[in-house]
mmCIF file of C-alpha atoms in Angstrom:
data_model
loop_
_atom_site.group_PDB
_atom_site.id
_atom_site.type_symbol
_atom_site.label_atom_id
_atom_site.label_comp_id
_atom_site.label_asym_id
_atom_site.label_seq_id
_atom_site.Cartn_x
_atom_site.Cartn_y
_atom_site.Cartn_z
ATOM 1 C CA MET A 1 24.492 -67.149 13.548
ATOM 2 C CA LEU A 2 27.555 -64.968 14.250
ATOM 3 C CA LYS A 3 30.924 -65.183 12.559
ATOM 4 C CA THR A 4 33.756 -62.704 12.994
ATOM 5 C CA GLN A 5 37.008 -62.953 11.054
ATOM 6 C CA GLY A 6 40.147 -60.955 11.655
ATOM 7 C CA LEU A 7 38.349 -58.450 13.869
ATOM 8 C CA THR A 8 40.531 -55.546 15.004
ATOM 9 C CA LEU A 9 39.722 -52.480 17.096
ATOM 10 C CA HIS A 10 41.650 -49.389 18.152
ATOM 11 C CA TYR A 11 41.115 -46.687 20.734
ATOM 12 C CA GLY A 12 43.072 -43.824 19.206
ATOM 13 C CA GLY A 13 46.562 -45.122 18.579
ATOM 14 C CA SER A 14 46.180 -48.151 20.842
ATOM 15 C CA GLN A 15 45.211 -51.465 19.265
ATOM 16 C CA ILE A 16 42.962 -53.477 21.580
ATOM 17 C CA LEU A 17 41.789 -56.408 19.423
ATOM 18 C CA HIS A 18 44.203 -58.313 17.200
ATOM 19 C CA GLY A 19 42.416 -60.413 14.591
ATOM 20 C CA ILE A 20 39.584 -62.023 16.541
ATOM 21 C CA ASP A 21 37.871 -65.037 14.934
ATOM 22 C CA LEU A 22 34.698 -66.008 16.781
ATOM 23 C CA ASP A 23 31.717 -68.206 15.903
ATOM 24 C CA ALA A 24 28.461 -68.365 17.849
ATOM 25 C CA ALA A 25 25.658 -70.740 16.891
ATOM 26 C CA ALA A 26 21.931 -70.430 17.487
ATOM 27 C CA GLY A 27 20.823 -72.489 20.468
ATOM 28 C CA GLU A 28 24.204 -72.153 22.179
ATOM 29 C CA VAL A 29 25.888 -69.917 24.742
ATOM 30 C CA THR A 30 29.375 -68.886 23.686
ATOM 31 C CA CYS A 31 31.288 -67.551 26.676
ATOM 32 C CA VAL A 32 34.123 -65.063 26.199
ATOM 33 C CA MET A 33 36.464 -65.164 29.173
ATOM 34 C CA GLY A 34 39.740 -63.654 30.276
ATOM 35 C CA THR A 35 41.282 -61.417 32.897
ATOM 36 C CA ASN A 36 40.523 -57.703 33.143
ATOM 37 C CA GLY A 37 41.734 -55.540 30.279
ATOM 38 C CA VAL A 38 42.137 -58.228 27.607
ATOM 39 C CA GLY A 39 39.466 -56.836 25.265
ATOM 40 C CA LYS A 40 36.265 -58.687 26.167
ATOM 41 C CA THR A 41 34.062 -55.587 26.395
ATOM 42 C CA SER A 42 35.777 -54.102 23.334
ATOM 43 C CA LEU A 43 34.860 -57.234 21.382
ATOM 44 C CA LEU A 44 31.174 -56.830 22.234
ATOM 45 C CA LYS A 45 31.348 -53.133 21.362
ATOM 46 C CA ALA A 46 32.825 -53.999 17.968
ATOM 47 C CA ILE A 47 30.142 -56.601 17.250
ATOM 48 C CA SER A 48 27.313 -54.317 18.398
ATOM 49 C CA GLY A 49 28.655 -51.270 16.564
ATOM 50 C CA THR A 50 28.877 -49.138 19.692
ATOM 51 C CA HIS A 51 32.578 -48.671 18.890
ATOM 52 C CA PRO A 52 33.608 -48.999 15.230
ATOM 53 C CA ARG A 53 35.921 -51.862 14.401
ATOM 54 C CA SER A 54 39.163 -51.058 12.634
ATOM 55 C CA GLY A 55 39.185 -54.099 10.391
ATOM 56 C CA GLY A 56 37.876 -57.589 9.828
ATOM 57 C CA THR A 57 34.417 -58.854 8.947
ATOM 58 C CA ILE A 58 31.240 -59.701 10.839
ATOM 59 C CA SER A 59 28.396 -61.796 9.476
ATOM 60 C CA LEU A 60 25.020 -62.446 11.090
ATOM 61 C CA ASP A 61 22.863 -65.339 9.946
ATOM 62 C CA GLY A 62 24.917 -65.543 6.754
ATOM 63 C CA GLU A 63 24.671 -61.825 5.929
ATOM 64 C CA ASP A 64 27.883 -59.846 5.809
ATOM 65 C CA LEU A 65 27.504 -56.744 7.951
ATOM 66 C CA ALA A 66 29.105 -53.578 6.721
ATOM 67 C CA ARG A 67 30.375 -50.999 9.193
ATOM 68 C CA LEU A 68 26.892 -50.030 10.264
ATOM 69 C CA PRO A 69 26.077 -47.867 13.295
ATOM 70 C CA ALA A 70 24.715 -49.514 16.422
ATOM 71 C CA HIS A 71 21.054 -48.665 15.742
ATOM 72 C CA ALA A 72 21.235 -50.250 12.278
ATOM 73 C CA LEU A 73 22.845 -53.400 13.688
ATOM 74 C CA ALA A 74 20.117 -53.571 16.341
ATOM 75 C CA ARG A 75 17.539 -53.584 13.547
ATOM 76 C CA LYS A 76 19.502 -56.382 11.871
ATOM 77 C CA GLY A 77 19.066 -58.495 15.006
ATOM 78 C CA ILE A 78 21.920 -57.742 17.401
ATOM 79 C CA GLY A 79 20.746 -57.211 20.978
ATOM 80 C CA TYR A 80 23.296 -55.755 23.403
ATOM 81 C CA VAL A 81 23.193 -55.617 27.199
ATOM 82 C CA PRO A 82 26.254 -53.535 28.076
ATOM 83 C CA GLN A 83 28.352 -53.657 31.201
ATOM 84 C CA GLY A 84 26.770 -51.255 33.665
ATOM 85 C CA ARG A 85 23.341 -51.831 32.060
ATOM 86 C CA ASP A 86 22.884 -48.293 30.623
ATOM 87 C CA ILE A 87 19.176 -48.063 31.313
ATOM 88 C CA PHE A 88 17.586 -44.599 31.192
ATOM 89 C CA PRO A 89 17.320 -43.559 34.859
ATOM 90 C CA LEU A 90 14.685 -40.830 34.398
ATOM 91 C CA LEU A 91 12.385 -42.959 32.222
ATOM 92 C CA THR A 92 9.922 -45.418 33.732
ATOM 93 C CA VAL A 93 10.343 -49.150 33.320
ATOM 94 C CA ARG A 94 7.622 -49.070 30.651
ATOM 95 C CA GLU A 95 9.339 -46.241 28.796
ATOM 96 C CA ASN A 96 12.703 -48.002 28.972
ATOM 97 C CA LEU A 97 11.172 -51.098 27.389
ATOM 98 C CA GLU A 98 9.389 -49.005 24.775
ATOM 99 C CA THR A 99 12.680 -47.550 23.547
ATOM 100 C CA ALA A 100 13.082 -50.911 21.775
ATOM 101 C CA TYR A 101 10.178 -49.977 19.483
ATOM 102 C CA ALA A 102 12.714 -48.098 17.354
ATOM 103 C CA CYS A 103 13.890 -51.517 16.088
ATOM 104 C CA LEU A 104 10.401 -52.898 15.390
ATOM 105 C CA PRO A 105 7.616 -52.328 12.858
ATOM 106 C CA LYS A 106 4.640 -50.413 14.228
ATOM 107 C CA SER A 107 2.506 -53.571 14.296
ATOM 108 C CA GLU A 108 4.854 -54.970 16.978
ATOM 109 C CA HIS A 109 4.790 -51.972 19.302
ATOM 110 C CA HIS A 110 3.719 -53.824 22.422
ATOM 111 C CA ILE A 111 5.545 -55.442 25.326
ATOM 112 C CA PRO A 112 5.422 -59.245 24.927
ATOM 113 C CA ASP A 113 4.051 -61.268 27.834
ATOM 114 C CA GLU A 114 7.278 -63.296 27.710
ATOM 115 C CA VAL A 115 9.248 -60.344 29.148
ATOM 116 C CA PHE A 116 6.992 -60.218 32.209
ATOM 117 C CA GLU A 117 6.897 -63.998 32.558
ATOM 118 C CA LEU A 118 10.698 -64.070 32.756
ATOM 119 C CA PHE A 119 10.998 -60.901 34.862
ATOM 120 C CA PRO A 120 7.780 -60.491 36.906
ATOM 121 C CA ILE A 121 9.244 -57.563 38.868
ATOM 122 C CA LEU A 122 9.185 -55.429 35.707
ATOM 123 C CA LYS A 123 5.404 -55.749 35.491
ATOM 124 C CA ASP A 124 5.071 -54.732 39.135
ATOM 125 C CA PHE A 125 7.318 -51.689 38.608
ATOM 126 C CA LEU A 126 6.129 -50.520 35.164
ATOM 127 C CA ASN A 127 5.590 -46.956 36.353
ATOM 128 C CA ARG A 128 8.711 -46.732 38.520
ATOM 129 C CA ARG A 129 11.680 -44.787 37.204
ATOM 130 C CA GLY A 130 14.628 -46.882 36.077
ATOM 131 C CA GLY A 131 16.998 -45.018 38.357
ATOM 132 C CA ASP A 132 14.934 -46.020 41.397
ATOM 133 C CA LEU A 133 15.443 -49.749 40.772
ATOM 134 C CA SER A 134 18.099 -51.832 42.499
ATOM 135 C CA GLY A 135 21.105 -52.979 40.497
ATOM 136 C CA GLY A 136 19.602 -56.432 39.999
ATOM 137 C CA GLN A 137 16.281 -54.983 38.870
ATOM 138 C CA GLN A 138 18.066 -52.686 36.431
ATOM 139 C CA GLN A 139 19.878 -55.711 35.016
ATOM 140 C CA GLN A 140 16.575 -57.482 34.479
ATOM 141 C CA LEU A 141 15.264 -54.349 32.763
ATOM 142 C CA ALA A 142 18.308 -54.167 30.484
ATOM 143 C CA ILE A 143 17.903 -57.810 29.428
ATOM 144 C CA GLY A 144 14.150 -57.347 28.972
ATOM 145 C CA ARG A 145 14.778 -54.295 26.787
ATOM 146 C CA ALA A 146 17.187 -56.284 24.606
ATOM 147 C CA MET A 147 14.666 -59.122 24.305
ATOM 148 C CA MET A 148 12.099 -56.611 23.062
ATOM 149 C CA THR A 149 14.117 -56.162 19.854
ATOM 150 C CA LYS A 150 13.702 -59.892 19.033
ATOM 151 C CA PRO A 151 17.434 -60.430 18.522
ATOM 152 C CA LYS A 152 19.055 -63.203 16.544
ATOM 153 C CA LEU A 153 22.201 -62.566 18.585
ATOM 154 C CA LEU A 154 22.199 -61.501 22.236
ATOM 155 C CA LEU A 155 25.391 -59.991 23.673
ATOM 156 C CA LEU A 156 25.616 -59.975 27.480
ATOM 157 C CA ASP A 157 28.481 -58.130 29.159
ATOM 158 C CA GLU A 158 29.037 -59.135 32.804
ATOM 159 C CA PRO A 159 25.345 -59.664 33.673
ATOM 160 C CA THR A 160 26.171 -60.840 37.209
ATOM 161 C CA GLU A 161 28.354 -57.855 38.143
ATOM 162 C CA GLY A 162 27.178 -56.339 41.423
ATOM 163 C CA ILE A 163 24.019 -58.476 41.487
ATOM 164 C CA GLN A 164 22.593 -60.295 44.498
ATOM 165 C CA PRO A 165 22.736 -64.131 44.360
ATOM 166 C CA ASN A 166 18.994 -64.780 43.936
ATOM 167 C CA ILE A 167 18.853 -62.534 40.864
ATOM 168 C CA ILE A 168 22.020 -64.135 39.469
ATOM 169 C CA GLN A 169 20.183 -67.466 39.619
ATOM 170 C CA GLN A 170 17.161 -65.967 37.875
ATOM 171 C CA ILE A 171 19.319 -64.459 35.126
ATOM 172 C CA GLY A 172 20.963 -67.851 34.668
ATOM 173 C CA ARG A 173 17.546 -69.471 34.195
ATOM 174 C CA VAL A 174 16.572 -66.812 31.652
ATOM 175 C CA ILE A 175 19.768 -67.397 29.663
ATOM 176 C CA GLU A 176 19.084 -71.148 29.686
ATOM 177 C CA TYR A 177 15.518 -70.537 28.499
ATOM 178 C CA LEU A 178 16.621 -68.279 25.649
ATOM 179 C CA ARG A 179 19.328 -70.735 24.600
ATOM 180 C CA ASP A 180 16.937 -73.669 24.649
ATOM 181 C CA ARG A 181 14.462 -71.819 22.423
ATOM 182 C CA GLY A 182 17.025 -72.459 19.704
ATOM 183 C CA ASP A 183 16.465 -69.329 17.609
ATOM 184 C CA MET A 184 19.106 -67.110 19.186
ATOM 185 C CA ALA A 185 22.871 -67.176 19.628
ATOM 186 C CA ILE A 186 24.108 -65.848 22.960
ATOM 187 C CA VAL A 187 27.572 -64.430 23.556
ATOM 188 C CA LEU A 188 28.278 -64.059 27.256
ATOM 189 C CA VAL A 189 31.185 -62.120 28.753
ATOM 190 C CA GLU A 190 31.468 -63.176 32.380
ATOM 191 C CA GLN A 191 34.053 -63.091 35.183
ATOM 192 C CA TYR A 192 32.068 -65.348 37.553
ATOM 193 C CA PHE A 193 33.611 -68.628 36.438
ATOM 194 C CA GLU A 194 31.139 -71.137 37.871
ATOM 195 C CA PHE A 195 28.163 -69.195 36.476
ATOM 196 C CA ALA A 196 29.767 -69.018 33.029
ATOM 197 C CA TYR A 197 30.905 -72.638 33.018
ATOM 198 C CA GLY A 198 27.461 -73.866 33.981
ATOM 199 C CA LEU A 199 25.817 -72.070 31.056
ATOM 200 C CA ALA A 200 28.366 -72.190 28.269
ATOM 201 C CA ASP A 201 28.398 -74.581 25.333
ATOM 202 C CA ARG A 202 31.549 -73.063 23.840
ATOM 203 C CA PHE A 203 34.383 -70.901 25.124
ATOM 204 C CA ALA A 204 36.759 -68.320 23.725
ATOM 205 C CA VAL A 205 39.508 -67.141 26.075
ATOM 206 C CA LEU A 206 41.104 -63.791 25.283
ATOM 207 C CA LYS A 207 44.652 -62.808 26.179
ATOM 208 C CA ARG A 208 46.067 -59.427 25.165
ATOM 209 C CA GLY A 209 43.389 -58.912 22.558
ATOM 210 C CA GLU A 210 43.782 -62.302 20.898
ATOM 211 C CA VAL A 211 42.001 -65.646 21.227
ATOM 212 C CA SER A 212 44.372 -67.859 23.205
ATOM 213 C CA MET A 213 42.029 -70.834 23.617
ATOM 214 C CA SER A 214 38.691 -71.810 22.099
ATOM 215 C CA GLY A 215 36.471 -74.824 21.744
ATOM 216 C CA SER A 216 33.440 -76.628 23.089
ATOM 217 C CA LYS A 217 32.977 -77.488 26.747
ATOM 218 C CA SER A 218 33.733 -81.129 25.988
ATOM 219 C CA GLU A 219 37.012 -80.174 24.266
ATOM 220 C CA LEU A 220 38.382 -77.906 26.992
ATOM 221 C CA PRO A 221 39.138 -79.321 30.459
ATOM 222 C CA LYS A 222 37.596 -77.241 33.217
ATOM 223 C CA GLU A 223 40.870 -76.800 35.075
ATOM 224 C CA ASP A 224 42.639 -75.572 31.929
ATOM 225 C CA LEU A 225 39.914 -72.979 31.418
ATOM 226 C CA LYS A 226 39.992 -71.909 35.043
ATOM 227 C CA GLY A 227 43.747 -71.511 34.907
ATOM 228 C CA ALA A 228 43.618 -69.502 31.673
ATOM 229 C CA VAL A 229 41.235 -66.902 33.071
ATOM 230 C CA SER A 230 42.898 -66.507 36.483
ATOM 231 C CA VAL A 231 46.409 -65.491 35.410
#
């Protein structure tokens, strides 16, 4: 579903990503891991178009993606849940979800029941402002908003950060459900090792903006992975 080749990214004169090759298949969770500051969030920004890549190619479902802006890539099928969630605090839960309509034809301007089945709290709080939700509720809203766009590729940046344990478990179940549907590739950036290891089918470990280790769960010993992301 996703293939990047030679992906590079700069912030001003500083090069952050150095030729990233990454594949993510539909029906799988590909986990990007590494210590702080190695380029994980920058990689998701490059794929989603929220920060322009400097070089390299990205293809989605076999289609080569030019250097399109984020809103155009969202319409192509890239859903992005950024670190920090970035919901609209002054809009209601309903209005936050409805912002996804910009990616959909008018005939699909409704909130699917699936969003409320996976995140029942959103239905209860439809008229509550996003900024009045707890961190865990905001995370559910951010994932629900991304699901609204019917993505082929879902990018999740640190979905467990600052979240209470019961909601972490719920988010894990949602990721499993979306993976098992088989029509979506999921790329997960996650520092919580046990959560990531339990969900992932494949891993890519970044070190100084490069892929230092990659492969399937069966190919990479757990202790080697744990050691690579803790130094």
